mmCIF file of C-alpha atoms in Angstrom:
data_model
loop_
_atom_site.group_PDB
_atom_site.id
_atom_site.type_symbol
_atom_site.label_atom_id
_atom_site.label_comp_id
_atom_site.label_asym_id
_atom_site.label_seq_id
_atom_site.Cartn_x
_atom_site.Cartn_y
_atom_site.Cartn_z
ATOM 1 C CA UNK A 26 6.604 4.935 41.227
ATOM 2 C CA UNK A 27 5.796 6.550 37.924
ATOM 3 C CA UNK A 28 2.625 8.495 37.670
ATOM 4 C CA UNK A 29 -0.224 6.798 35.854
ATOM 5 C CA UNK A 30 -0.484 9.716 33.450
ATOM 6 C CA UNK A 31 3.176 9.372 32.481
ATOM 7 C CA UNK A 32 2.892 5.617 31.918
ATOM 8 C CA UNK A 33 -0.316 6.008 29.909
ATOM 9 C CA UNK A 34 1.348 8.649 27.732
ATOM 10 C CA UNK A 35 4.386 6.402 27.219
ATOM 11 C CA UNK A 36 2.183 3.468 26.172
ATOM 12 C CA UNK A 37 0.017 5.511 23.832
ATOM 13 C CA UNK A 38 3.103 7.153 22.334
ATOM 14 C CA UNK A 39 4.843 3.837 21.759
ATOM 15 C CA UNK A 40 1.707 2.365 20.128
ATOM 16 C CA UNK A 41 1.411 5.323 17.745
ATOM 17 C CA UNK A 42 5.140 5.153 17.026
ATOM 18 C CA UNK A 43 4.915 1.413 16.355
ATOM 19 C CA UNK A 44 2.098 2.007 13.861
ATOM 20 C CA UNK A 45 4.022 4.786 12.106
ATOM 21 C CA UNK A 46 7.151 2.593 11.827
ATOM 22 C CA UNK A 47 5.042 -0.324 10.538
ATOM 23 C CA UNK A 48 3.318 1.781 7.879
ATOM 24 C CA UNK A 49 6.662 3.302 6.829
ATOM 25 C CA UNK A 50 8.263 -0.130 6.520
ATOM 26 C CA UNK A 51 5.375 -1.651 4.537
ATOM 27 C CA UNK A 52 5.349 1.375 2.200
ATOM 28 C CA UNK A 53 9.099 1.311 1.645
ATOM 29 C CA UNK A 54 9.040 -2.458 1.060
ATOM 30 C CA UNK A 55 6.405 -2.044 -1.653
ATOM 31 C CA UNK A 56 8.448 0.743 -3.274
ATOM 32 C CA UNK A 57 11.688 -1.267 -3.199
ATOM 33 C CA UNK A 58 10.009 -4.417 -4.511
ATOM 34 C CA UNK A 59 8.419 -2.355 -7.304
ATOM 35 C CA UNK A 60 11.843 -1.091 -8.399
ATOM 36 C CA UNK A 61 13.478 -4.494 -8.109
ATOM 37 C CA UNK A 62 10.778 -6.236 -10.132
ATOM 38 C CA UNK A 63 10.317 -3.554 -12.758
ATOM 39 C CA UNK A 64 13.876 -2.590 -13.586
ATOM 40 C CA UNK A 65 15.857 -5.775 -13.025
ATOM 41 C CA UNK A 66 15.832 -9.334 -14.226
ATOM 42 C CA UNK A 67 15.603 -12.120 -11.686
ATOM 43 C CA UNK A 68 19.068 -12.913 -10.396
ATOM 44 C CA UNK A 69 20.803 -14.639 -7.507
ATOM 45 C CA UNK A 70 22.007 -11.275 -6.248
ATOM 46 C CA UNK A 71 18.442 -10.136 -5.689
ATOM 47 C CA UNK A 72 17.582 -13.398 -3.940
ATOM 48 C CA UNK A 73 20.451 -12.745 -1.520
ATOM 49 C CA UNK A 74 19.423 -9.091 -1.140
ATOM 50 C CA UNK A 75 15.868 -10.149 -0.309
ATOM 51 C CA UNK A 76 17.067 -12.691 2.277
ATOM 52 C CA UNK A 77 19.119 -9.950 3.966
ATOM 53 C CA UNK A 78 16.353 -7.365 3.761
ATOM 54 C CA UNK A 79 13.508 -9.513 5.036
ATOM 55 C CA UNK A 80 15.697 -11.481 7.483
ATOM 56 C CA UNK A 81 17.135 -8.409 9.185
ATOM 57 C CA UNK A 82 13.735 -6.713 9.113
ATOM 58 C CA UNK A 83 12.201 -9.689 10.906
ATOM 59 C CA UNK A 84 14.919 -9.565 13.550
ATOM 60 C CA UNK A 85 14.362 -5.840 14.128
ATOM 61 C CA UNK A 86 10.602 -6.349 14.207
ATOM 62 C CA UNK A 87 10.901 -9.077 16.847
ATOM 63 C CA UNK A 88 13.248 -6.972 18.977
ATOM 64 C CA UNK A 89 10.885 -4.041 18.609
ATOM 65 C CA UNK A 90 7.928 -6.184 19.679
ATOM 66 C CA UNK A 91 9.965 -7.371 22.698
ATOM 67 C CA UNK A 92 10.598 -3.754 23.670
ATOM 68 C CA UNK A 93 6.973 -2.801 23.070
ATOM 69 C CA UNK A 94 5.668 -5.677 25.209
ATOM 70 C CA UNK A 95 8.023 -4.565 27.976
ATOM 71 C CA UNK A 96 6.479 -1.098 27.851
ATOM 72 C CA UNK A 97 2.927 -2.397 28.294
ATOM 73 C CA UNK B 10 15.506 -4.116 -17.493
ATOM 74 C CA UNK B 11 16.889 -4.214 -21.042
ATOM 75 C CA UNK B 12 15.228 -6.129 -23.827
ATOM 76 C CA UNK B 13 17.736 -7.001 -26.493
ATOM 77 C CA UNK B 14 16.646 -7.012 -30.107
ATOM 78 C CA UNK B 15 17.131 -9.982 -32.388
ATOM 79 C CA UNK B 16 20.813 -10.443 -33.192
ATOM 80 C CA UNK B 17 21.840 -7.929 -30.544
ATOM 81 C CA UNK B 18 24.435 -9.053 -28.008
ATOM 82 C CA UNK B 19 25.509 -7.570 -24.713
ATOM 83 C CA UNK B 20 29.109 -6.387 -24.891
ATOM 84 C CA UNK B 21 29.672 -4.649 -21.574
ATOM 85 C CA UNK B 22 27.621 -3.620 -18.582
ATOM 86 C CA UNK B 23 29.126 -1.276 -16.036
ATOM 87 C CA UNK B 24 28.103 0.673 -12.937
ATOM 88 C CA UNK B 25 29.506 3.561 -10.998
ATOM 89 C CA UNK B 26 32.581 2.751 -8.932
ATOM 90 C CA UNK B 27 31.928 0.941 -5.619
ATOM 91 C CA UNK B 28 33.721 3.754 -3.796
ATOM 92 C CA UNK B 29 30.572 5.863 -4.128
ATOM 93 C CA UNK B 30 28.303 3.310 -2.488
ATOM 94 C CA UNK B 31 31.002 2.644 0.126
ATOM 95 C CA UNK B 32 30.997 6.326 1.108
ATOM 96 C CA UNK B 33 27.237 6.321 1.648
ATOM 97 C CA UNK B 34 27.369 2.943 3.409
ATOM 98 C CA UNK B 35 29.995 4.265 5.825
ATOM 99 C CA UNK B 36 27.727 7.169 6.766
ATOM 100 C CA UNK B 37 24.855 4.724 7.374
ATOM 101 C CA UNK B 38 27.155 2.486 9.423
ATOM 102 C CA UNK B 39 27.998 5.482 11.592
ATOM 103 C CA UNK B 40 24.267 6.161 12.012
ATOM 104 C CA UNK B 41 23.683 2.538 12.982
ATOM 105 C CA UNK B 42 26.047 2.736 15.965
ATOM 106 C CA UNK B 43 24.250 5.775 17.395
ATOM 107 C CA UNK B 44 22.046 3.664 19.766
ATOM 108 C CA UNK B 45 25.112 1.791 21.051
ATOM 109 C CA UNK B 46 26.962 5.042 21.665
ATOM 110 C CA UNK B 47 23.952 6.659 23.313
ATOM 111 C CA UNK B 48 23.240 3.742 25.679
ATOM 112 C CA UNK B 49 25.852 4.525 28.369
ATOM 113 C CA UNK B 50 25.045 8.226 28.252
ATOM 114 C CA UNK B 51 21.317 7.490 28.488
ATOM 115 C CA UNK B 52 21.598 5.062 31.363
ATOM 116 C CA UNK B 53 24.278 6.854 33.422
ATOM 117 C CA UNK B 54 23.898 10.581 33.005
ATOM 118 C CA UNK B 55 20.622 11.675 31.506
ATOM 119 C CA UNK B 56 18.065 9.495 33.126
ATOM 120 C CA UNK B 57 18.837 8.612 36.752
ATOM 121 C CA UNK B 58 15.725 10.496 37.817
ATOM 122 C CA UNK B 59 13.632 8.848 35.137
ATOM 123 C CA UNK B 60 15.103 5.452 36.042
ATOM 124 C CA UNK B 61 13.983 5.898 39.618
ATOM 125 C CA UNK B 62 10.565 6.988 38.519
ATOM 126 C CA UNK B 63 9.693 4.393 35.876
ATOM 127 C CA UNK B 64 12.059 1.567 36.779
ATOM 128 C CA UNK B 65 15.068 0.078 34.988
ATOM 129 C CA UNK B 66 13.122 -2.646 33.159
ATOM 130 C CA UNK B 67 10.735 -0.180 31.581
ATOM 131 C CA UNK B 68 13.604 2.058 30.523
ATOM 132 C CA UNK B 69 15.483 -0.901 29.022
ATOM 133 C CA UNK B 70 12.337 -1.844 27.074
ATOM 134 C CA UNK B 71 12.031 1.726 25.826
ATOM 135 C CA UNK B 72 15.675 1.666 24.725
ATOM 136 C CA UNK B 73 15.193 -1.668 22.957
ATOM 137 C CA UNK B 74 12.038 -0.399 21.252
ATOM 138 C CA UNK B 75 13.562 2.851 19.975
ATOM 139 C CA UNK B 76 16.972 1.469 19.004
ATOM 140 C CA UNK B 77 15.489 -1.413 16.982
ATOM 141 C CA UNK B 78 13.205 1.068 15.165
ATOM 142 C CA UNK B 79 16.267 3.220 14.409
ATOM 143 C CA UNK B 80 18.281 0.250 13.111
ATOM 144 C CA UNK B 81 15.315 -0.837 11.006
ATOM 145 C CA UNK B 82 15.151 2.648 9.478
ATOM 146 C CA UNK B 83 18.907 2.555 8.724
ATOM 147 C CA UNK B 84 18.473 -0.863 7.062
ATOM 148 C CA UNK B 85 15.696 0.445 4.802
ATOM 149 C CA UNK B 86 17.817 3.490 3.901
ATOM 150 C CA UNK B 87 20.737 1.222 3.016
ATOM 151 C CA UNK B 88 18.579 -0.775 0.610
ATOM 152 C CA UNK B 89 17.177 2.422 -0.929
ATOM 153 C CA UNK B 90 20.750 3.585 -1.512
ATOM 154 C CA UNK B 91 21.835 0.223 -2.914
ATOM 155 C CA UNK B 92 18.818 0.135 -5.256
ATOM 156 C CA UNK B 93 19.697 3.597 -6.573
ATOM 157 C CA UNK B 94 23.277 2.445 -7.109
ATOM 158 C CA UNK B 95 22.377 -0.862 -8.727
ATOM 159 C CA UNK B 96 19.835 0.574 -11.161
ATOM 160 C CA UNK B 97 22.291 3.203 -12.374
ATOM 161 C CA UNK B 98 23.969 1.299 -15.195
ATOM 162 C CA UNK B 99 25.633 1.751 -18.568
ATOM 163 C CA UNK B 100 25.084 -0.997 -21.114
ATOM 164 C CA UNK B 101 26.908 -1.386 -24.412
ATOM 165 C CA UNK B 102 25.559 -3.832 -26.959
ATOM 166 C CA UNK B 103 26.809 -4.463 -30.495
ATOM 167 C CA UNK B 104 24.165 -1.975 -31.739
ATOM 168 C CA UNK B 105 23.361 0.521 -29.014
ATOM 169 C CA UNK B 106 24.655 2.322 -25.974
ATOM 170 C CA UNK B 107 22.081 2.490 -23.177
ATOM 171 C CA UNK B 108 22.649 4.765 -20.220
ATOM 172 C CA UNK B 109 20.175 4.213 -17.411
ATOM 173 C CA UNK B 110 20.489 6.783 -14.687
ATOM 174 C CA UNK B 111 18.659 6.308 -11.421
ATOM 175 C CA UNK B 112 18.687 9.567 -9.456
ATOM 176 C CA UNK B 113 16.437 8.593 -6.547
ATOM 177 C CA UNK B 114 13.468 6.231 -6.274
ATOM 178 C CA UNK B 115 10.864 7.097 -8.945
ATOM 179 C CA UNK B 116 13.292 9.397 -10.708
ATOM 180 C CA UNK B 117 14.969 7.827 -13.683
ATOM 181 C CA UNK B 118 16.485 8.766 -16.997
ATOM 182 C CA UNK B 119 17.198 6.433 -19.887
ATOM 183 C CA UNK B 120 19.237 7.411 -22.956
ATOM 184 C CA UNK B 121 19.699 5.151 -25.947
ATOM 185 C CA UNK B 122 22.232 5.996 -28.647
ATOM 186 C CA UNK B 123 22.785 3.957 -31.778
ATOM 187 C CA UNK B 124 26.475 3.160 -32.129
ATOM 188 C CA UNK B 125 26.653 4.514 -35.693
ATOM 189 C CA UNK B 126 25.546 7.917 -34.321
ATOM 190 C CA UNK B 127 28.497 8.157 -31.950
ATOM 191 C CA UNK B 128 31.132 10.480 -33.334
ATOM 192 C CA UNK B 129 33.701 10.617 -30.584
ATOM 193 C CA UNK B 130 34.413 8.960 -27.250
ATOM 194 C CA UNK B 131 36.579 10.627 -24.645
ATOM 195 C CA UNK B 132 37.554 9.409 -21.207
ATOM 196 C CA UNK B 133 38.967 11.367 -18.312
ATOM 197 C CA UNK B 134 40.433 10.291 -15.018
ATOM 198 C CA UNK B 135 40.867 13.161 -12.619
ATOM 199 C CA UNK B 136 42.722 12.910 -9.333
ATOM 200 C CA UNK B 137 44.767 10.442 -7.344
ATOM 201 C CA UNK B 138 41.883 8.232 -6.138
ATOM 202 C CA UNK B 139 40.385 7.983 -9.593
ATOM 203 C CA UNK B 140 43.750 6.958 -11.043
ATOM 204 C CA UNK B 141 44.539 4.378 -8.372
ATOM 205 C CA UNK B 142 41.031 2.906 -8.190
ATOM 206 C CA UNK B 143 40.433 3.038 -11.941
ATOM 207 C CA UNK B 144 37.313 5.135 -12.290
ATOM 208 C CA UNK B 145 36.499 8.235 -14.286
ATOM 209 C CA UNK B 146 34.161 9.990 -16.681
ATOM 210 C CA UNK B 147 33.228 9.067 -20.215
ATOM 211 C CA UNK B 148 32.215 11.776 -22.686
ATOM 212 C CA UNK B 149 30.339 10.725 -25.777
ATOM 213 C CA UNK B 150 29.767 13.059 -28.732
ATOM 214 C CA UNK B 151 26.838 12.085 -30.873
ATOM 215 C CA UNK B 152 25.222 13.141 -34.096
ATOM 216 C CA UNK B 153 21.758 12.832 -32.586
ATOM 217 C CA UNK B 154 19.620 15.209 -30.550
ATOM 218 C CA UNK B 155 21.757 14.612 -27.473
ATOM 219 C CA UNK B 156 24.964 16.254 -28.644
ATOM 220 C CA UNK B 157 27.106 15.279 -25.703
ATOM 221 C CA UNK B 158 26.590 12.766 -22.977
ATOM 222 C CA UNK B 159 28.748 12.517 -19.882
ATOM 223 C CA UNK B 160 28.739 9.379 -17.791
ATOM 224 C CA UNK B 161 30.405 10.112 -14.492
ATOM 225 C CA UNK B 162 32.465 8.013 -12.110
ATOM 226 C CA UNK B 163 32.166 4.698 -13.882
ATOM 227 C CA UNK B 164 34.509 1.794 -13.327
ATOM 228 C CA UNK B 165 37.307 1.186 -15.858
ATOM 229 C CA UNK B 166 36.478 3.969 -18.343
ATOM 230 C CA UNK B 167 39.580 3.090 -20.399
ATOM 231 C CA UNK B 168 38.376 -0.462 -21.046
ATOM 232 C CA UNK B 169 34.865 0.741 -21.835
ATOM 233 C CA UNK B 170 36.265 3.265 -24.280
ATOM 234 C CA UNK B 171 38.250 0.543 -26.085
ATOM 235 C CA UNK B 172 35.246 -1.823 -26.163
ATOM 236 C CA UNK B 173 32.950 0.974 -27.316
ATOM 237 C CA UNK B 174 35.316 2.083 -30.086
ATOM 238 C CA UNK B 175 35.670 -1.436 -31.451
ATOM 239 C CA UNK B 176 31.858 -1.861 -31.401
ATOM 240 C CA UNK B 177 31.421 1.492 -33.164
ATOM 241 C CA UNK B 178 33.970 0.489 -35.821
ATOM 242 C CA UNK B 179 32.168 -2.809 -36.374
ATOM 243 C CA UNK B 180 28.725 -1.222 -36.568
ATOM 244 C CA UNK B 181 29.990 1.410 -39.054
ATOM 245 C CA UNK B 182 31.528 -1.329 -41.164
ATOM 246 C CA UNK B 183 28.209 -3.182 -41.141
ATOM 247 C CA UNK B 184 26.359 -0.015 -42.243
#
């Protein structure tokens, strides 16, 4: 059996890591959207790019949440 | 984003050759398989002691958690790279040449040259790959403050040179 201290450290670490990843992703999404909206005209290519970006991000987020829940 | 003036028409719009984004994308693809390659090593050799201590399910959850975060990071980096590539563009209209250079995010350079100020256009294709894949550099001599401008690794520099020269000839005739 794992020691309580080790498990507590793992859970705290994963929570902090989750927050850092979340903040990084939100920040980068704002930056990318800023560039896409400011320097390009609306086009089908950007619609497709957005579907890929947000779709894959959602998948990774859900998988990450699944892993995080398993750690708790 | 380019706003065309009244009576101005877009003649050609060109980006750097796709080979350059492909090179970066390949590196990112290699990064993305790191979790898959590490999985057998992690589960067989490094962590038997840890597996016994914390249990296989917990370790699998940890692997899932970290690998999805890694893949998410790689995805964001791919889109950063693609944005830098896509916003780096050369536009020729019937009046102006606009070179928009995107170095990294928040670092951008935009040069506009009136066609009648262009004195000479030179293209160069150096090397086997550049010849086969049709990319190269375009050197533009101007009469303005920017004496020489070099646009590197663009697609079909020969066709751009021809299009540019015919636009210059037309704009000089109009003047």
